[in-house]
Amino acid sequence: MAPILVVVEHADGVVKKVTLELLTLARSLGEPAAVWLGPGYGDTGASQLAEYGVATAYVVDNSDMVDFVVAPKTEALAAVVKQASPAAILIASSAEGKEIAGRLAIKIESGVITDAVAIAPDLTATQSVFGGSTIVHSTVTHGIPIITVRPNSTAPQAAATALSRVDVEVPVSEGARGAKVTGRTAATKASRPELSEAAIVVSGGRGVGGPEGFGVIESLADSLGAAVGASRAATDAGWYPHQYQVGQTGKTVSPQLYVANGISGAIQHRAGMQTSKMIVAVNKDSEAPIFELADFGVVGDLFAVVPQLTDEVQKRKG
Amino acid sequence: MGKRMKIAVCVKQVPDTWAEKRLRPADSLLDRESAEGVLNELDEYAVEEALKIQEAHGGEVTIVSMGPERAVETIRKALSMGADAGIHIVDDALSGSDALATSAVLAGVLKDRGFDLIIFGSESTDARMSVVPAMVSERLGLPQLTFAQKVDVNGGTITIERQTDYGFDSVEASSPVVVSVVEKINEPRYPSFKGIMAAKKKPLETLSIVDVGVAAGSVGTSAAWSVVADFAARPPKAAGTIVSDEGTGGVKIAEFLATNKII
Ligand SMILES: Cc1cc2nc3c(=O)[nH]c(=O)nc-3n(C[C@H](O)[C@H](O)[C@H](O)COP(=O)(O)OP(=O)(O)OC[C@H]3O[C@@H](n4cnc5c(N)ncnc54)[C@H](O)[C@@H]3O)c2cc1C
Ligand SMILES: Nc1ncnc2c1ncn2[C@@H]1O[C@H](COP(=O)(O)O)[C@@H](O)[C@H]1O
């Protein structure tokens, strides 16, 4: 049977949660196979993939994958697709994942669907568009369906199997080595879950008032085991690093719970959080549009409400 | 100094950000008539960056847009910001094109005109795919410098800071290159009255798909490699509970979370 090929997102040899979700989804569609692009494949990654039902891991252990922007990964992936003849290709809906999907679509002459939140056994993808107001079912009508899937669309479930590694040698073309990565700059790496993958996100906006204000946001996040997010007003003001921005031009998140504090709910912010399963808002202004989205809202000062909530969460955890 | 730098900026007309967007029941395409069309917000940043590079290094900025008749308004807006010339690809056959077809048309226009820099926004607010820049880079075989939060031009060497999950990567390539920008990069200027008047007289080329070397059968709804099978409005969300804080707001949220088994 033709496999469902899943492109692995990994960091420091560890498979990211979104990939475990994609593998779980892939098992509902067929037999998952994995593609590991770049260095880092080792015991840790292999055992994670085996645990989530991968029988075959195609490994392209070539540093060009990470030394040049996107194009080498696409070439390698196209080579694996040729070898594996999959029924579909699933890629995480990250910025880079979508770029890989787009380039691959041209290379293998296949249709591409981005930002799916579910995929049916007949490979019909469900998308949530226009800020979540419309649900669309789409299908790829030409070639091998390439579908990028949003993080948090499926709960990861293990189903262990025996895994074999297949090494794929891909000579990367000169043309694909045009955009060279000359340095990597990491913003302060927090010990919190990654924003786009977190089950709970606690965000702060202009209402937080300054960088110190994020202290109460972080405390609440830590009590809930959550990631911290921010509105553009907060990142632009330099109160919180830019990569934590949620919204149209920041991250798209779809957690179990999103807590918006001192955020008005501008359309560009909503675009990144509207599909959250549950939304809680704290805002001084009862007219703030964020309350239209909220499952539960408190009209009040976040500096009173948020610390009280943090205490209460801690109390209940015991 | 070598030759004058030639910069292209690809811009898209999209429904006004605040307008309620709808699909047309008849063909599942975005209803573009019901809302006012505006220059895609992210593309304003692309135009601004092109103008800044032009101010620092000289050269010429050409606006490229594929879209229906009225997309010309969007090109004029970019010209009124200060760009020099426009190219509009308009053709009835293009209606319903997917990103693959859009990128083929844009690549067809861009390919033999000697552009050194081709600048995009990083996302259109209607399609929200963020794939067209990467696709054009693939089609033209040019280096991809996408998601730039900073662009530096140093002769033929272009360096960007590419926004990533963890911070940014410094990326370098030799021109010609494809660039896409994020909104953090600059603050787009407003067109001045003088700019608006001048825009009316700037050269505008109008092309059909034949002119850009794309076959009619390869674009539009019938050639799209993905289709919308059906769509529906999301079932309205039950209105949430909103309470005023009377000293126990935090406790009330905790109770709500406990009821829903979050804590
Ligand atoms: C091209 C473009 C892209 C954009 N992309 C994004 C994006 O990705 N993400 C994003 O977030 N925005 C984005 N924006 C910006 C967006 O339009 C809004 O400006 C932004 O989201 C506002 O942030 P805010 O809600 O924190 O601030 P405001 O709108 O100023 O709201 C602050 C809120 O805090 C409340 N408040 C104040 N003090 C307190 C207190 N003590 N306790 C409780 N409540 C309090 C106020 O009542 C108010 O509702 C984008 C804009 C553009 C043009
Ligand atoms: N029809 C179009 N005409 C010109 N440029 C476009 C068009 N569609 C998309 N683009 C460009 O591609 C970018 C990304 O769009 P998208 O992949 O649709 O999110 C936009 O910000 C524009 O710069």
PDB file of N, CA and C in Angstrom, chain B residues 206-263:
ATOM      1  N   THR B 206      -0.569  46.816 -19.524  1.00  0.00           N
ATOM      2  CA  THR B 206      -1.619  45.833 -19.236  1.00  0.00           C
ATOM      3  C   THR B 206      -1.383  44.620 -20.123  1.00  0.00           C
ATOM      4  N   LEU B 207      -1.291  43.456 -19.496  1.00  0.00           N
ATOM      5  CA  LEU B 207      -0.942  42.245 -20.242  1.00  0.00           C
ATOM      6  C   LEU B 207      -2.012  41.175 -20.072  1.00  0.00           C
ATOM      7  N   SER B 208      -2.170  40.359 -21.088  1.00  0.00           N
ATOM      8  CA  SER B 208      -3.031  39.176 -20.981  1.00  0.00           C
ATOM      9  C   SER B 208      -2.125  37.974 -20.738  1.00  0.00           C
ATOM     10  N   ILE B 209      -2.730  36.814 -20.488  1.00  0.00           N
ATOM     11  CA  ILE B 209      -1.863  35.666 -20.212  1.00  0.00           C
ATOM     12  C   ILE B 209      -1.043  35.253 -21.430  1.00  0.00           C
ATOM     13  N   VAL B 210      -1.594  35.497 -22.616  1.00  0.00           N
ATOM     14  CA  VAL B 210      -0.831  35.171 -23.823  1.00  0.00           C
ATOM     15  C   VAL B 210       0.474  35.974 -23.836  1.00  0.00           C
ATOM     16  N   ASP B 211       0.371  37.240 -23.418  1.00  0.00           N
ATOM     17  CA  ASP B 211       1.556  38.111 -23.403  1.00  0.00           C
ATOM     18  C   ASP B 211       2.637  37.600 -22.458  1.00  0.00           C
ATOM     19  N   VAL B 212       2.229  36.864 -21.416  1.00  0.00           N
ATOM     20  CA  VAL B 212       3.239  36.407 -20.462  1.00  0.00           C
ATOM     21  C   VAL B 212       3.615  34.944 -20.708  1.00  0.00           C
ATOM     22  N   GLY B 213       3.122  34.397 -21.821  1.00  0.00           N
ATOM     23  CA  GLY B 213       3.554  33.063 -22.213  1.00  0.00           C
ATOM     24  C   GLY B 213       2.939  31.934 -21.407  1.00  0.00           C
ATOM     25  N   VAL B 214       1.710  32.183 -20.913  1.00  0.00           N
ATOM     26  CA  VAL B 214       1.039  31.130 -20.156  1.00  0.00           C
ATOM     27  C   VAL B 214      -0.175  30.666 -20.967  1.00  0.00           C
ATOM     28  N   ALA B 215      -0.339  29.357 -21.088  1.00  0.00           N
ATOM     29  CA  ALA B 215      -1.450  28.823 -21.885  1.00  0.00           C
ATOM     30  C   ALA B 215      -2.758  28.969 -21.130  1.00  0.00           C
ATOM     31  N   ALA B 216      -3.817  29.337 -21.859  1.00  0.00           N
ATOM     32  CA  ALA B 216      -5.120  29.564 -21.230  1.00  0.00           C
ATOM     33  C   ALA B 216      -5.582  28.342 -20.440  1.00  0.00           C
ATOM     34  N   GLY B 217      -5.298  27.155 -20.948  1.00  0.00           N
ATOM     35  CA  GLY B 217      -5.754  25.935 -20.285  1.00  0.00           C
ATOM     36  C   GLY B 217      -5.027  25.633 -18.981  1.00  0.00           C
ATOM     37  N   SER B 218      -3.960  26.392 -18.680  1.00  0.00           N
ATOM     38  CA  SER B 218      -3.162  26.051 -17.503  1.00  0.00           C
ATOM     39  C   SER B 218      -3.460  26.941 -16.298  1.00  0.00           C
ATOM     40  N   VAL B 219      -4.418  27.859 -16.453  1.00  0.00           N
ATOM     41  CA  VAL B 219      -4.785  28.718 -15.318  1.00  0.00           C
ATOM     42  C   VAL B 219      -6.302  28.714 -15.143  1.00  0.00           C
ATOM     43  N   GLY B 220      -6.755  29.349 -14.078  1.00  0.00           N
ATOM     44  CA  GLY B 220      -8.194  29.465 -13.842  1.00  0.00           C
ATOM     45  C   GLY B 220      -8.762  28.254 -13.127  1.00  0.00           C
ATOM     46  N   THR B 221     -10.063  28.320 -12.888  1.00  0.00           N
ATOM     47  CA  THR B 221     -10.738  27.295 -12.096  1.00  0.00           C
ATOM     48  C   THR B 221     -10.505  25.889 -12.637  1.00  0.00           C
ATOM     49  N   SER B 222     -10.644  25.730 -13.956  1.00  0.00           N
ATOM     50  CA  SER B 222     -10.615  24.374 -14.507  1.00  0.00           C
ATOM     51  C   SER B 222      -9.234  23.753 -14.394  1.00  0.00           C
ATOM     52  N   ALA B 223      -8.195  24.596 -14.285  1.00  0.00           N
ATOM     53  CA  ALA B 223      -6.843  24.064 -14.213  1.00  0.00           C
ATOM     54  C   ALA B 223      -6.315  23.984 -12.778  1.00  0.00           C
ATOM     55  N   ALA B 224      -7.117  24.400 -11.814  1.00  0.00           N
ATOM     56  CA  ALA B 224      -6.628  24.384 -10.426  1.00  0.00           C
ATOM     57  C   ALA B 224      -6.422  22.937  -9.986  1.00  0.00           C
ATOM     58  N   TRP B 225      -5.314  22.696  -9.293  1.00  0.00           N
ATOM     59  CA  TRP B 225      -4.979  21.338  -8.871  1.00  0.00           C
ATOM     60  C   TRP B 225      -5.543  21.016  -7.490  1.00  0.00           C
ATOM     61  N   SER B 226      -6.252  21.979  -6.920  1.00  0.00           N
ATOM     62  CA  SER B 226      -6.996  21.676  -5.703  1.00  0.00           C
ATOM     63  C   SER B 226      -8.318  22.410  -5.824  1.00  0.00           C
ATOM     64  N   VAL B 227      -9.374  21.806  -5.329  1.00  0.00           N
ATOM     65  CA  VAL B 227     -10.690  22.425  -5.465  1.00  0.00           C
ATOM     66  C   VAL B 227     -11.427  22.401  -4.134  1.00  0.00           C
ATOM     67  N   VAL B 228     -12.315  23.372  -3.972  1.00  0.00           N
ATOM     68  CA  VAL B 228     -13.180  23.380  -2.809  1.00  0.00           C
ATOM     69  C   VAL B 228     -14.363  22.463  -3.109  1.00  0.00           C
ATOM     70  N   ALA B 229     -14.518  21.414  -2.310  1.00  0.00           N
ATOM     71  CA  ALA B 229     -15.626  20.480  -2.521  1.00  0.00           C
ATOM     72  C   ALA B 229     -16.916  21.096  -1.985  1.00  0.00           C
ATOM     73  N   ASP B 230     -16.861  21.620  -0.787  1.00  0.00           N
ATOM     74  CA  ASP B 230     -18.012  22.313  -0.220  1.00  0.00           C
ATOM     75  C   ASP B 230     -17.536  23.211   0.914  1.00  0.00           C
ATOM     76  N   PHE B 231     -18.416  24.103   1.341  1.00  0.00           N
ATOM     77  CA  PHE B 231     -18.057  24.975   2.456  1.00  0.00           C
ATOM     78  C   PHE B 231     -19.309  25.342   3.221  1.00  0.00           C
ATOM     79  N   ALA B 232     -19.132  25.772   4.431  1.00  0.00           N
ATOM     80  CA  ALA B 232     -20.269  26.161   5.258  1.00  0.00           C
ATOM     81  C   ALA B 232     -19.811  27.161   6.290  1.00  0.00           C
ATOM     82  N   ALA B 233     -20.726  28.016   6.698  1.00  0.00           N
ATOM     83  CA  ALA B 233     -20.398  28.923   7.793  1.00  0.00           C
ATOM     84  C   ALA B 233     -20.200  28.078   9.042  1.00  0.00           C
ATOM     85  N   ARG B 234     -19.225  28.450   9.843  1.00  0.00           N
ATOM     86  CA  ARG B 234     -19.022  27.727  11.096  1.00  0.00           C
ATOM     87  C   ARG B 234     -20.284  27.896  11.936  1.00  0.00           C
ATOM     88  N   PRO B 235     -20.754  26.827  12.533  1.00  0.00           N
ATOM     89  CA  PRO B 235     -21.932  26.976  13.378  1.00  0.00           C
ATOM     90  C   PRO B 235     -21.667  28.060  14.418  1.00  0.00           C
ATOM     91  N   PRO B 236     -22.601  28.984  14.569  1.00  0.00           N
ATOM     92  CA  PRO B 236     -22.323  30.097  15.471  1.00  0.00           C
ATOM     93  C   PRO B 236     -21.945  29.585  16.857  1.00  0.00           C
ATOM     94  N   LYS B 237     -20.966  30.272  17.409  1.00  0.00           N
ATOM     95  CA  LYS B 237     -20.483  29.876  18.706  1.00  0.00           C
ATOM     96  C   LYS B 237     -21.496  30.340  19.752  1.00  0.00           C
ATOM     97  N   ALA B 238     -21.791  29.505  20.703  1.00  0.00           N
ATOM     98  CA  ALA B 238     -22.667  29.935  21.784  1.00  0.00           C
ATOM     99  C   ALA B 238     -22.010  31.126  22.475  1.00  0.00           C
ATOM    100  N   ALA B 239     -22.808  32.142  22.759  1.00  0.00           N
ATOM    101  CA  ALA B 239     -22.238  33.327  23.401  1.00  0.00           C
ATOM    102  C   ALA B 239     -21.587  32.931  24.717  1.00  0.00           C
ATOM    103  N   GLY B 240     -20.455  33.541  24.971  1.00  0.00           N
ATOM    104  CA  GLY B 240     -19.730  33.204  26.188  1.00  0.00           C
ATOM    105  C   GLY B 240     -20.330  33.907  27.402  1.00  0.00           C
ATOM    106  N   THR B 241     -19.802  33.555  28.550  1.00  0.00           N
ATOM    107  CA  THR B 241     -20.220  34.199  29.790  1.00  0.00           C
ATOM    108  C   THR B 241     -19.251  35.332  30.086  1.00  0.00           C
ATOM    109  N   ILE B 242     -19.779  36.542  30.209  1.00  0.00           N
ATOM    110  CA  ILE B 242     -18.907  37.673  30.525  1.00  0.00           C
ATOM    111  C   ILE B 242     -19.332  38.211  31.901  1.00  0.00           C
ATOM    112  N   VAL B 243     -18.397  38.297  32.805  1.00  0.00           N
ATOM    113  CA  VAL B 243     -18.723  38.809  34.142  1.00  0.00           C
ATOM    114  C   VAL B 243     -17.848  40.012  34.472  1.00  0.00           C
ATOM    115  N   SER B 244     -18.336  40.851  35.357  1.00  0.00           N
ATOM    116  CA  SER B 244     -17.530  41.975  35.833  1.00  0.00           C
ATOM    117  C   SER B 244     -16.734  41.524  37.043  1.00  0.00           C
ATOM    118  N   ASP B 245     -15.517  42.011  37.128  1.00  0.00           N
ATOM    119  CA  ASP B 245     -14.699  41.638  38.284  1.00  0.00           C
ATOM    120  C   ASP B 245     -15.174  42.385  39.519  1.00  0.00           C
ATOM    121  N   GLU B 246     -15.643  41.623  40.502  1.00  0.00           N
ATOM    122  CA  GLU B 246     -15.996  42.270  41.765  1.00  0.00           C
ATOM    123  C   GLU B 246     -15.133  41.690  42.865  1.00  0.00           C
ATOM    124  N   GLY B 247     -13.872  41.527  42.498  1.00  0.00           N
ATOM    125  CA  GLY B 247     -12.924  41.012  43.492  1.00  0.00           C
ATOM    126  C   GLY B 247     -12.684  39.517  43.417  1.00  0.00           C
ATOM    127  N   THR B 248     -13.487  38.828  42.607  1.00  0.00           N
ATOM    128  CA  THR B 248     -13.286  37.380  42.518  1.00  0.00           C
ATOM    129  C   THR B 248     -13.173  36.909  41.065  1.00  0.00           C
ATOM    130  N   GLY B 249     -12.826  37.836  40.157  1.00  0.00           N
ATOM    131  CA  GLY B 249     -12.725  37.500  38.734  1.00  0.00           C
ATOM    132  C   GLY B 249     -11.791  36.331  38.471  1.00  0.00           C
ATOM    133  N   GLY B 250     -10.649  36.345  39.143  1.00  0.00           N
ATOM    134  CA  GLY B 250      -9.655  35.285  38.938  1.00  0.00           C
ATOM    135  C   GLY B 250     -10.198  33.934  39.387  1.00  0.00           C
ATOM    136  N   VAL B 251     -10.873  33.934  40.513  1.00  0.00           N
ATOM    137  CA  VAL B 251     -11.442  32.692  41.044  1.00  0.00           C
ATOM    138  C   VAL B 251     -12.498  32.163  40.080  1.00  0.00           C
ATOM    139  N   LYS B 252     -13.281  33.084  39.535  1.00  0.00           N
ATOM    140  CA  LYS B 252     -14.337  32.667  38.602  1.00  0.00           C
ATOM    141  C   LYS B 252     -13.745  32.006  37.355  1.00  0.00           C
ATOM    142  N   ILE B 253     -12.640  32.574  36.860  1.00  0.00           N
ATOM    143  CA  ILE B 253     -12.005  31.939  35.689  1.00  0.00           C
ATOM    144  C   ILE B 253     -11.533  30.537  36.072  1.00  0.00           C
ATOM    145  N   ALA B 254     -10.939  30.420  37.258  1.00  0.00           N
ATOM    146  CA  ALA B 254     -10.453  29.109  37.698  1.00  0.00           C
ATOM    147  C   ALA B 254     -11.605  28.111  37.764  1.00  0.00           C
ATOM    148  N   GLU B 255     -12.737  28.561  38.269  1.00  0.00           N
ATOM    149  CA  GLU B 255     -13.911  27.668  38.337  1.00  0.00           C
ATOM    150  C   GLU B 255     -14.334  27.230  36.939  1.00  0.00           C
ATOM    151  N   PHE B 256     -14.330  28.212  36.016  1.00  0.00           N
ATOM    152  CA  PHE B 256     -14.693  27.889  34.628  1.00  0.00           C
ATOM    153  C   PHE B 256     -13.731  26.844  34.053  1.00  0.00           C
ATOM    154  N   LEU B 257     -12.443  27.042  34.306  1.00  0.00           N
ATOM    155  CA  LEU B 257     -11.444  26.103  33.773  1.00  0.00           C
ATOM    156  C   LEU B 257     -11.604  24.728  34.408  1.00  0.00           C
ATOM    157  N   ALA B 258     -11.948  24.706  35.698  1.00  0.00           N
ATOM    158  CA  ALA B 258     -12.125  23.421  36.391  1.00  0.00           C
ATOM    159  C   ALA B 258     -13.346  22.689  35.841  1.00  0.00           C
ATOM    160  N   THR B 259     -14.428  23.430  35.618  1.00  0.00           N
ATOM    161  CA  THR B 259     -15.643  22.819  35.053  1.00  0.00           C
ATOM    162  C   THR B 259     -15.343  22.181  33.703  1.00  0.00           C
ATOM    163  N   ASN B 260     -14.454  22.830  32.945  1.00  0.00           N
ATOM    164  CA  ASN B 260     -14.120  22.303  31.628  1.00  0.00           C
ATOM    165  C   ASN B 260     -12.896  21.387  31.645  1.00  0.00           C
ATOM    166  N   LYS B 261     -12.523  20.988  32.860  1.00  0.00           N
ATOM    167  CA  LYS B 261     -11.455  19.991  33.048  1.00  0.00           C
ATOM    168  C   LYS B 261     -10.105  20.435  32.474  1.00  0.00           C
ATOM    169  N   ILE B 262      -9.887  21.771  32.408  1.00  0.00           N
ATOM    170  CA  ILE B 262      -8.584  22.263  31.963  1.00  0.00           C
ATOM    171  C   ILE B 262      -7.616  22.218  33.146  1.00  0.00           C
ATOM    172  N   ILE B 263      -8.147  22.496  34.325  1.00  0.00           N
ATOM    173  CA  ILE B 263      -7.309  22.352  35.531  1.00  0.00           C
ATOM    174  C   ILE B 263      -8.019  21.401  36.494  1.00  0.00           C
TER     175      ILE B 263
END
